[in-house]
Coordinates of C-alpha atoms in Angstrom, one line a residue:
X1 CA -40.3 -42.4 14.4
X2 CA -44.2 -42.8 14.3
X3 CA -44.5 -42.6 18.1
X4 CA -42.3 -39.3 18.2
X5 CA -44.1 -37.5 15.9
X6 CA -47.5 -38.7 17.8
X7 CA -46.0 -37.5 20.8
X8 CA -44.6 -33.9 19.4
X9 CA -47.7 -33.7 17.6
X10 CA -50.2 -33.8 20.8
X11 CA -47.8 -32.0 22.7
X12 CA -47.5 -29.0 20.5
X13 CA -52.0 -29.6 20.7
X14 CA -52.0 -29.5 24.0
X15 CA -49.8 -26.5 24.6
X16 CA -51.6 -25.1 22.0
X17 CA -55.4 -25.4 23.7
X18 CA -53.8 -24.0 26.6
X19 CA -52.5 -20.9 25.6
X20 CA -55.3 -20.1 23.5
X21 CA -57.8 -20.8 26.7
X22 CA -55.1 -18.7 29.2
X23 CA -55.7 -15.7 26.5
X24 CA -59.3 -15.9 26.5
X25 CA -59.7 -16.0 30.3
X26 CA -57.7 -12.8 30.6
X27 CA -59.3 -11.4 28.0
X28 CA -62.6 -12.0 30.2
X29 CA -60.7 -11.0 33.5
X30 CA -59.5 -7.9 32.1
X31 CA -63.2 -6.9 31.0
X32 CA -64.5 -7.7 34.5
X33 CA -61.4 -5.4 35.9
X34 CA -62.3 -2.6 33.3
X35 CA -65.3 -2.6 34.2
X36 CA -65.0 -2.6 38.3
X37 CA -62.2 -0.2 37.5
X38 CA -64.4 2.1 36.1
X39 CA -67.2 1.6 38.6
X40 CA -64.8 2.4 41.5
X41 CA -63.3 5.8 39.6
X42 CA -66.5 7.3 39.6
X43 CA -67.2 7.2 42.9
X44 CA -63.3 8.3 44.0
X45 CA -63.0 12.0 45.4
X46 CA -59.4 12.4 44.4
X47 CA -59.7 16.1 45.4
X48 CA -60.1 14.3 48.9
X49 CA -57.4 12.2 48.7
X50 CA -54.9 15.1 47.0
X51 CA -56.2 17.6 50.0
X52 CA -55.7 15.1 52.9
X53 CA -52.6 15.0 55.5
X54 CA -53.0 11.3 56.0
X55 CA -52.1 10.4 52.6
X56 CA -48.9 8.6 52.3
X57 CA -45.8 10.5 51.0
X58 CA -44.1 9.1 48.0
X59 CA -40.6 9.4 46.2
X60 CA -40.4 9.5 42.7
X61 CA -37.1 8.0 41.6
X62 CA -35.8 8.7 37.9
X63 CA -32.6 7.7 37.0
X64 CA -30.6 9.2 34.3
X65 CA -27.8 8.0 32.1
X66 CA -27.0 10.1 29.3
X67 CA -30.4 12.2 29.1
X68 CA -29.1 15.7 28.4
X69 CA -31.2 15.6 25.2
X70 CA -34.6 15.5 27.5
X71 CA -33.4 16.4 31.0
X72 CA -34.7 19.2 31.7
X73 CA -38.5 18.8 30.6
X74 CA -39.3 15.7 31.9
X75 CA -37.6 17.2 35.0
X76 CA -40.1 19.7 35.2
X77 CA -42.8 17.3 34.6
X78 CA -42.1 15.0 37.0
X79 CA -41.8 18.3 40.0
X80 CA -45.8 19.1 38.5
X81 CA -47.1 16.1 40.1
X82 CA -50.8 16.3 41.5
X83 CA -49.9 14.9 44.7
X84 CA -49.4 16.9 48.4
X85 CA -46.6 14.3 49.7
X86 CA -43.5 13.6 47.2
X87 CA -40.0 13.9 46.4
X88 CA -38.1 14.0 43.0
X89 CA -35.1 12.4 43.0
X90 CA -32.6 11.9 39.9
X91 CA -30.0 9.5 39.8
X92 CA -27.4 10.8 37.9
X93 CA -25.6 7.5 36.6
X94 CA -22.0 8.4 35.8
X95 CA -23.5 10.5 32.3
X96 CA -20.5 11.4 30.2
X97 CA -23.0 13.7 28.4
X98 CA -24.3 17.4 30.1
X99 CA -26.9 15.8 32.0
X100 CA -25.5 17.2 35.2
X101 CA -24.7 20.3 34.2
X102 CA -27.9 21.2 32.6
X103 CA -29.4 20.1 36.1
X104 CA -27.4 22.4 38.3
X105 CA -27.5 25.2 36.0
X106 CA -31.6 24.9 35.2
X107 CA -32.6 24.3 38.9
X108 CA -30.0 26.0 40.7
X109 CA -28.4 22.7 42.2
X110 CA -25.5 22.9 45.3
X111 CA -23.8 20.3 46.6
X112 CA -25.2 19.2 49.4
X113 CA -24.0 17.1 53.3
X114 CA -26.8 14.5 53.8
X115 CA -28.2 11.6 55.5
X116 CA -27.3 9.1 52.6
X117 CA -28.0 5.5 54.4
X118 CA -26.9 2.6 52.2
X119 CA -29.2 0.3 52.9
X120 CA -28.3 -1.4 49.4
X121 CA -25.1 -1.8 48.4
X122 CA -24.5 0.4 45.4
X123 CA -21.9 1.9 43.5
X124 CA -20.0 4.9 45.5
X125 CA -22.1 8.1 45.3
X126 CA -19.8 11.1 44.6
X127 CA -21.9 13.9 45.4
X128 CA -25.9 14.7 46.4
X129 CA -27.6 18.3 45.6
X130 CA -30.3 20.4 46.4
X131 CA -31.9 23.4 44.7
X132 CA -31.3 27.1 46.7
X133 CA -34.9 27.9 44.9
X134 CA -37.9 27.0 47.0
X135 CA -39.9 26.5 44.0
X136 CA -37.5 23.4 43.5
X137 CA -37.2 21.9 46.8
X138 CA -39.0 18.6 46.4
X139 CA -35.9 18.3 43.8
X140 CA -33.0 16.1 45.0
X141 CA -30.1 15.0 42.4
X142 CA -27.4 12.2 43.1
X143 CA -24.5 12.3 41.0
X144 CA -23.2 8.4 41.4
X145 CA -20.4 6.1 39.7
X146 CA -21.9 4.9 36.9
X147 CA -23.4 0.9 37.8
X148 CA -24.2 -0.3 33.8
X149 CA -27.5 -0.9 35.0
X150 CA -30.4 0.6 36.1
X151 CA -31.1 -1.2 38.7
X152 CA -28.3 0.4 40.3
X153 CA -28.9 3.6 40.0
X154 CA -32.6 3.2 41.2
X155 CA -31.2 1.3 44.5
X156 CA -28.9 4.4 45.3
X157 CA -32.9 6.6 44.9
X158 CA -34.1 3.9 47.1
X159 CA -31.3 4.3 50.1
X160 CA -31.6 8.2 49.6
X161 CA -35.7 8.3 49.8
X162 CA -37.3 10.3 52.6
X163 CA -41.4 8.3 52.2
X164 CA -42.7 4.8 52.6
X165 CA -43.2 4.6 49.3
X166 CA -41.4 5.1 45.9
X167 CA -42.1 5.2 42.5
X168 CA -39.4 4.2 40.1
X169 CA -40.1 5.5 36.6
X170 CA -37.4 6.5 33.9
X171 CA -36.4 9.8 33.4
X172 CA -37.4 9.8 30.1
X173 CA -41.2 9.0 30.4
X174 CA -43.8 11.7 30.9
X175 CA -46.0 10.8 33.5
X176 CA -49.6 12.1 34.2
X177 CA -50.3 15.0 36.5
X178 CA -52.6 11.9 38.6
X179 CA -50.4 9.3 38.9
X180 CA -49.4 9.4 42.1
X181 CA -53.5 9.7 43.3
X182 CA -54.2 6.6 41.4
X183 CA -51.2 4.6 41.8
X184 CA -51.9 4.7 45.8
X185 CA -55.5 4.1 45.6
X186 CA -54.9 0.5 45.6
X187 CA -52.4 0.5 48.7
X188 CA -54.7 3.0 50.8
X189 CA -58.2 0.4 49.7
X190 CA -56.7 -2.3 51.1
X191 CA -55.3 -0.2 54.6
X192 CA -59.1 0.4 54.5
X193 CA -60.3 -3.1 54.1
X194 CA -58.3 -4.0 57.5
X195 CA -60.0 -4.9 60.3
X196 CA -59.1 -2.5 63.2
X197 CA -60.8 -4.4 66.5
X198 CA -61.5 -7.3 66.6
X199 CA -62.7 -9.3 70.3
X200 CA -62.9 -8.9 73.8
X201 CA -61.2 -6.3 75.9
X202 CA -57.5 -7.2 76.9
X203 CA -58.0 -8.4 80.5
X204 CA -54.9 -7.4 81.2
X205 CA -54.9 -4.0 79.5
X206 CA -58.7 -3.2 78.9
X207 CA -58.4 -2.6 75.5
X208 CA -59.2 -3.9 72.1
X209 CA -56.5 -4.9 70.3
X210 CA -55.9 -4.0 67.0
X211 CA -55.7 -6.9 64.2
X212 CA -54.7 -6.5 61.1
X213 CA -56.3 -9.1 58.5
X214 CA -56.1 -7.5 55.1
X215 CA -53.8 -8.1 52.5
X216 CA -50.6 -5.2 51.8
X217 CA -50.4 -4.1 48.8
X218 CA -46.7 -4.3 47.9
X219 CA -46.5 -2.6 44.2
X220 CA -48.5 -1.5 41.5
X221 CA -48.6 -0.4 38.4
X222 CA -50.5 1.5 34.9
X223 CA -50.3 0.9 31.2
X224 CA -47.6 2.4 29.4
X225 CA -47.9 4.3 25.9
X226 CA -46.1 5.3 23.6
X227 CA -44.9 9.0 23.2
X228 CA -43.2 8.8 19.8
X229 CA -45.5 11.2 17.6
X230 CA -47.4 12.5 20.3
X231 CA -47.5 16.6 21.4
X232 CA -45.7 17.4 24.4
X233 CA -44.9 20.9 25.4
X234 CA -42.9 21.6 28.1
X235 CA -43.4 18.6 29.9
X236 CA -46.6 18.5 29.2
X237 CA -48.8 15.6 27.0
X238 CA -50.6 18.0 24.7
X239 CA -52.4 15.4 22.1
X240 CA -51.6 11.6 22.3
X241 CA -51.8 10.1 19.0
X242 CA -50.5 6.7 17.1
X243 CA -46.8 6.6 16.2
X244 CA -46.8 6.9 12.3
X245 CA -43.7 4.8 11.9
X246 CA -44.8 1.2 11.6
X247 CA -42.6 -0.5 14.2
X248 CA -43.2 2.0 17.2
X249 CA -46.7 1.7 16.0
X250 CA -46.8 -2.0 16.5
X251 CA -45.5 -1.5 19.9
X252 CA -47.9 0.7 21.0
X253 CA -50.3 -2.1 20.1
X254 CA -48.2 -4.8 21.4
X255 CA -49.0 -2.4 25.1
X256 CA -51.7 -1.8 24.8
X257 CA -52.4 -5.9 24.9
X258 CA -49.9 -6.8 27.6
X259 CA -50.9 -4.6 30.0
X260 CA -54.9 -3.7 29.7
X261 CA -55.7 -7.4 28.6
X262 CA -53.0 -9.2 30.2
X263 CA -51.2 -7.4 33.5
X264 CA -55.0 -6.2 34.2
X265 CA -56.2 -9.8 33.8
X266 CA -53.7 -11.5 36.0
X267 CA -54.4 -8.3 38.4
X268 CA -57.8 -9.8 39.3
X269 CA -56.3 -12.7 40.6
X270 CA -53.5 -11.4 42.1
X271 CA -51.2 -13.5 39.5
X272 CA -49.1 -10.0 38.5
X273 CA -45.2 -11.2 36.9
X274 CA -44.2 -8.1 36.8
X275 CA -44.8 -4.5 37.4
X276 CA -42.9 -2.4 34.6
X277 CA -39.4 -0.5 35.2
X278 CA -40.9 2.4 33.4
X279 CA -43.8 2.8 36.3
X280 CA -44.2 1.2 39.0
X281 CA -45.4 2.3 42.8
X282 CA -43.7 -0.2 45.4
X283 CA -43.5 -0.3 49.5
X284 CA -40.0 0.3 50.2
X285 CA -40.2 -1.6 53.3
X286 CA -40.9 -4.5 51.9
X287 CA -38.5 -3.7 48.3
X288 CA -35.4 -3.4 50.9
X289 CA -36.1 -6.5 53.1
X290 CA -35.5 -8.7 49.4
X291 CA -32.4 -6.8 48.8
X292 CA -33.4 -4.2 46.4
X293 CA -33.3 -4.4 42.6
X294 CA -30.5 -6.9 41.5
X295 CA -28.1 -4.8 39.7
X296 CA -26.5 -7.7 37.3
X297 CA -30.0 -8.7 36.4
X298 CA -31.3 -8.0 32.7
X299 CA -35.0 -8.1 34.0
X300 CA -35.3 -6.2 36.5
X301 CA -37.8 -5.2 37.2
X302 CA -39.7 -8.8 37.3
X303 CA -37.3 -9.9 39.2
X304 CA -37.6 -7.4 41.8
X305 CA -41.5 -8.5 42.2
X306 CA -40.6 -11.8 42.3
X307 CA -38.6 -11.5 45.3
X308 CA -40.4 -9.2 47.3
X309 CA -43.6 -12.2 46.8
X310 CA -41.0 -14.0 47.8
X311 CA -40.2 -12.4 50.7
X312 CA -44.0 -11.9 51.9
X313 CA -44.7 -15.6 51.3
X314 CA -41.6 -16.8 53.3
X315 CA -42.5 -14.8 56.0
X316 CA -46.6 -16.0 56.2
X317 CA -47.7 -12.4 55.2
X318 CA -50.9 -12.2 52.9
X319 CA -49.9 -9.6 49.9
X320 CA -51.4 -8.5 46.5
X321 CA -49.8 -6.5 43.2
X322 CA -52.6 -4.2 41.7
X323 CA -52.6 -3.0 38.2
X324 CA -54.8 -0.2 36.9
X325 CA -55.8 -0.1 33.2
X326 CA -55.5 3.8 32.5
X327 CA -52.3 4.7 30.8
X328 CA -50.3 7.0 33.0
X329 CA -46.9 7.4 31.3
X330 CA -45.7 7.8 27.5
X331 CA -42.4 6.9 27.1
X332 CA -40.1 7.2 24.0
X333 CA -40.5 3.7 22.2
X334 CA -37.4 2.4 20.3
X335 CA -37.8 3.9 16.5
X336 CA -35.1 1.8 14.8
X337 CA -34.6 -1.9 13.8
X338 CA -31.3 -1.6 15.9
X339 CA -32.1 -0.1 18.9
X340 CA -35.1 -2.3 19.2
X341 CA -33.3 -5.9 18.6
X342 CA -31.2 -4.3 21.3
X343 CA -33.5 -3.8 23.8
X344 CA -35.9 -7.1 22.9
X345 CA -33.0 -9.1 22.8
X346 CA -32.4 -7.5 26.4
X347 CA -35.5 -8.6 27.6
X348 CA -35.2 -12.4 26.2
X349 CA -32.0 -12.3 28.2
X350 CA -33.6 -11.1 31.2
X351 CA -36.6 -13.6 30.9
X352 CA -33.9 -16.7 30.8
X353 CA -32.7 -15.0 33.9
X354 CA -35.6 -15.3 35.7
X355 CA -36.9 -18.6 35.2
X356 CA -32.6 -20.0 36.0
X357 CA -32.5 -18.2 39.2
X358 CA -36.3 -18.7 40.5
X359 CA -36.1 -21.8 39.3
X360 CA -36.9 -23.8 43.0
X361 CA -40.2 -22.1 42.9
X362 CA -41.7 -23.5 39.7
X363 CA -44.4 -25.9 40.4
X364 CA -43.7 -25.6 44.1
X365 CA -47.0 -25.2 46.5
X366 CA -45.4 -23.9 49.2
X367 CA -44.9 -20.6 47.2
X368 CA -48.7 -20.6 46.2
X369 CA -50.2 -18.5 43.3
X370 CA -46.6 -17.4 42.6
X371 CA -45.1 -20.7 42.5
X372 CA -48.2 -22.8 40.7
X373 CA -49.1 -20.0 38.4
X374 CA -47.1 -17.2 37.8
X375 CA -43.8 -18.5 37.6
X376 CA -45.3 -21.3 35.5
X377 CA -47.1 -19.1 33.4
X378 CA -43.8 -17.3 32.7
X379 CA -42.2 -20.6 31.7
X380 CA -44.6 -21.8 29.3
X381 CA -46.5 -19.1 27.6
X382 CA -43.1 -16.3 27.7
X383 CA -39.9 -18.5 28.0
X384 CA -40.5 -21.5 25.5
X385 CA -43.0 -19.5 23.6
X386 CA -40.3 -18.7 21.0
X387 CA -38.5 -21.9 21.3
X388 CA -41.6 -24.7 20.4
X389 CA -42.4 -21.8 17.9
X390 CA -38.9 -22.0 16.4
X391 CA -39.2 -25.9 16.6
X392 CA -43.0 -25.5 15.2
X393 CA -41.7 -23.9 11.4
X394 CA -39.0 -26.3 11.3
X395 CA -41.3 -29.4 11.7
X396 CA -43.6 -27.8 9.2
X397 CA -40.6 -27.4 7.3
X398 CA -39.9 -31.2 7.4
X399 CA -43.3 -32.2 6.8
X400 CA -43.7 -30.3 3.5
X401 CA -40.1 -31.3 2.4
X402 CA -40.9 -35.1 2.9
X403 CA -44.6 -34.8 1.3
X404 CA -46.0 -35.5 5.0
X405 CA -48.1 -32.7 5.4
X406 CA -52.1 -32.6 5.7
X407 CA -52.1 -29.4 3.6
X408 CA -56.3 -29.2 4.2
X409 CA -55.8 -29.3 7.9
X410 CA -52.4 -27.4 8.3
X411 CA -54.2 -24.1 6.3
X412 CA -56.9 -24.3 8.3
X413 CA -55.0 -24.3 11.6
X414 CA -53.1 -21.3 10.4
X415 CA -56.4 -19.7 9.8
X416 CA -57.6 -19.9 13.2
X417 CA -54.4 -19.5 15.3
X418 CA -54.0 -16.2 12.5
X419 CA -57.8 -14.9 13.2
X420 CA -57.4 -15.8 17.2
X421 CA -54.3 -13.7 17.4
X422 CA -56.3 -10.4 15.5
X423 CA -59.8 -11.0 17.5
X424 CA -57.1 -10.9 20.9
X425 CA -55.5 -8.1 19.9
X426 CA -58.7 -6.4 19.6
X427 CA -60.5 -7.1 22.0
X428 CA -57.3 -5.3 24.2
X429 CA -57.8 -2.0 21.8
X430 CA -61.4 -2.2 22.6
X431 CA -61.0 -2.6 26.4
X432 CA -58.3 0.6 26.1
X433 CA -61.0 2.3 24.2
X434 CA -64.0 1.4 27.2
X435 CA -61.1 2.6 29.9
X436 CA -60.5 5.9 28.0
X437 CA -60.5 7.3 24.9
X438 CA -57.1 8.5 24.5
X439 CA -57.0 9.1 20.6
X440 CA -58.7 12.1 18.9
X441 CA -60.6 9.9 16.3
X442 CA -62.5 6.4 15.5
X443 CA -60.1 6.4 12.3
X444 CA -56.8 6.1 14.4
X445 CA -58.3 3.5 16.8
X446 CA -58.9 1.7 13.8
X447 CA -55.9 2.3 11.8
X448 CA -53.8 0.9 15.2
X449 CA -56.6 -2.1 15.4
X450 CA -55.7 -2.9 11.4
X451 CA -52.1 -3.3 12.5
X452 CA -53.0 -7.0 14.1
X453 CA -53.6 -8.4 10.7
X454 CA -50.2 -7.7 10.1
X455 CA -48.6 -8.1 13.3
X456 CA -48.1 -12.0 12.8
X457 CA -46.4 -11.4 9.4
X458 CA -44.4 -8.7 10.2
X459 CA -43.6 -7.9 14.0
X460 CA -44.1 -10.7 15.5
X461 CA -40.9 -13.3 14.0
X462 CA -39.0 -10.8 14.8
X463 CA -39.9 -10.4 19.2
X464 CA -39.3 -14.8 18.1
X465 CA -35.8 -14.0 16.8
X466 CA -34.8 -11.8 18.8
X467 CA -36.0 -13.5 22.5
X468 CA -33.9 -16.6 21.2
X469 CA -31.2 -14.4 20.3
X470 CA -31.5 -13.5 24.3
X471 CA -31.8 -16.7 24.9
X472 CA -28.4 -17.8 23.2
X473 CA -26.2 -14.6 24.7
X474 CA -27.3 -16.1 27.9
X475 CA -26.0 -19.7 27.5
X476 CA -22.9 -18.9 26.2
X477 CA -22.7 -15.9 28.5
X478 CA -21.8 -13.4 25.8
X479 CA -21.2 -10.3 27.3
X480 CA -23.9 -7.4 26.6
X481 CA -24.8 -4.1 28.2
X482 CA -27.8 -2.5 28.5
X483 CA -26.9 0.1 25.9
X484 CA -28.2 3.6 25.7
X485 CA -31.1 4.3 23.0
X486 CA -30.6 7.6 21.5
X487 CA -33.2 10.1 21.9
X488 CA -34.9 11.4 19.7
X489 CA -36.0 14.4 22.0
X490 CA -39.7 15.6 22.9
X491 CA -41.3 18.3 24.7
X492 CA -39.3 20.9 22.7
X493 CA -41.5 23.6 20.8
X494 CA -41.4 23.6 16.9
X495 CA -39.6 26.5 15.1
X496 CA -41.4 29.2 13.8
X497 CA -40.9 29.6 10.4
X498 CA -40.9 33.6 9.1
X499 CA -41.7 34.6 5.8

């Protein structure tokens, strides 16, 4: 009994030291990205970019289940775009609510014949329209049988998209006016990066070849915020402020931390999981050739990265993932206790997913950063996270039951693990802050930053309970959905109130 406890005890240490080194090195990637980040933006003329004919067309793919609350504004933001070369298209997933017909109506929609090549098998679209006003013509709806998933619908986008590139959002987000300009940056740096000649003349030709040696970009990706609280009119992000309520407001922290600190970190060493389903600019190419998003799949959008690294390192082609640290889309954060165990317990789901079916990859060097240190990563530090956790309480609970416990040493390592967590989570609010100042006020920066003392207390057993709660649907194969979260609506003006 002796030598198991021994061996759980410097286990748990060792797992421990390494999670708590992994956070700080990201934490000190992510400052060195910030900072190159920045460096780079000043010198970028995206008036050049936005005014030139070379610059790669994109299609912006939203798809919609049940959005009639919203529709029609985030519609309009997404056609407002600052970019020369795009298309919008909405997926119309089999909504049983007036999505559709708020579409037509609003933007003058007809049933249109076109070139719809199903490249990925999807469920049967029914019927594709286009606007008859030319302000509306980058506008392109597809009204589909609905595929309880979005991964479905965003495959049916990806089959019906005229550009190289697409960028698959929700339809519910509001996405910056310069998205599109900085999303591409990355993929047009490295096309630049490329040597173009190298050697001798052909002898048999006379000319140069051309060699390409650079890396290809194949997706990247922004920080997400939260839009609960904020002022939007018509579309448009008026004044970006903390959600009030105290669980979207710990999400908006919880963000902030994965994705300046931590997708910004791995960014610099091209060690990207994921790039989010809410934004994310991919090559299509490359997206098709690993078979799309995988429409039973309750992750995604990790798993769609996964394969298409996949895909690039089968096929002995150098690639990289980029992630910018300016937030670029809002989108409407769960605002109740239900809808959110729904959607974390979702992701748990999704995560078990992953590591099952990628499985042959882990700690397999033919598969290189992605099979030594991402997928890895992903096992340790996201997937058994909440289980030694879980395991972690109950041996404390045994301990204290059975008079075993060091109560000196236990309160101090509670301490530090408690004061490591808060000096994390600020550090990510800080490198937000050096990014851009997005809040009006020092006192809201520091009113989100106070939430990390309470974020172990309060928020945090409950992402625990809920992963594991993932966790179990998916060994006993419970059947789940990926649910609808009810709008709360933004974007609409206020009443005025008469005397």
């Amino acid at each position: 009994m002796e030598l198991i406890r021994n061996f759980y005890e410097g286990s748990i240490f060792v797992y421990g030291m390494s999670m708590l080194v992994m956070y700080a090195l990201l934490a000190l990637l992510s400052f060195r990205g910030v900072l190159r980040f920045k460096r780079k933006d000043r010198n970028t003329d995206y008036n050049c970019m936005l005014n030139s004919e070379l610059a790669p067309g994109i299609s912006v793919i939203a798809p919609a289940f049940n959005e009639g609350v919203t529709i029609i504004q985030n519609v309009r933001s997404l056609l407002t775009l600052n970019y020369s070369r795009f298309e919008v298209i909405i997926v119309n997933d089999g909504s049983t609510d007036d999505t559709l017909d708020k579409l037509i109506h609003e933007f003058e929609l007809q049933e249109v014949d076109f070139a719809y090549n199903e490249r990925i098998k999807t469920q049967p679209v029914k019927r594709l329209f286009k606007s008859v006003n030319v302000a509306y013509d980058k506008l392109l709806v597809i009204d589909k049988v609905n595929g309880k998933s979005k991964a479905d619908a965003s495959n049916a986008g990806i089959n019906a998209a005229a550009y190289d590139y697409f960028l698959c959002t929700d339809v519910d987000c509001i996405i910056e006016k310069d998205t599109l300009l900085r999303l591409i940056k990355p993929f047009m740096e490295e096309e630049y990066k490329k040597v173009q000649q190298v050697g001798e003349p052909c002898p048999e030709c006379g000319f140069v070849h051309i060699v390409e040696e650079g890396v290809r970009v194949i997706a990247s990706g922004a920080t997400l915020r939260l839009a609960n609280d904020c002022e939007i009119d018509q579309g448009v992000l008026v004044r970006v402020r903390p959600p009030r309520k105290l669980l979207p407001r710990f999400q908006e922290m919880e963000y902030i931390r994965a994705y300046v600190l931590g997708k910004m970190g791995w960014s610099m060493i091209n060690c990207v999981p994921n790039v989010s389903g809410g934004l994310g600019l991919f090559d299509k190419e490359i997206a098709i050739k690993a078979g799309g998003y995988d429409h039973k799949s309750f992750a995604e959008d990790m798993d769609i990265v996964t394969r298409m690294c996949q895909y690039m390192i089968d096929n002995k082609m150098r690639y990289a993932v980029r992630y910018i640290p300016t937030t670029q889309c809002w989108t409407e954060g769960p605002p109740t206790m239900k809808v959110f165990s729904r959607q974390r317990t979702r992701w748990g789901r999704g995560m078990a997913e992953i590591i099952t079916i990628h499985r042959k990859m882990i700690f397999n060097p033919r598969y290189k950063k992605l099979g030594m240190i991402v997928l890895p990563c992903s096992l340790l530090f996201e997937f058994l996270a909440p289980i030694i956790e879980f395991t972690g309480i109950l041996y404390y609970i045994y301990l204290i039951v059975t008079g075993a416990i060091n109560w000196d040493f236990a309160l101090i390592l509670l301490a530090f693990v408690y004061l490591y967590s808060v000096m994390i989570t600020t550090l990510a609010i800080c490198w937000d802050q050096m990014t851009q100042r997005y809040y009006n006020s020092w006192r809201e920066v520091v009113g989100l930053a106070l939430m990390a003392f309470l974020e172990p207390i309060i928020y945090h057993p409950l992402i625990v309970f809920f992963a594991l709660r993932g966790y179990w649907f998916f060994l006993t194969g419970k059947k789940s959905n990926w649910g609808n979260m009810q709008r709360q609506g933004f974007g609409q003006r206020k009443p005025v109130q008469t005397a």
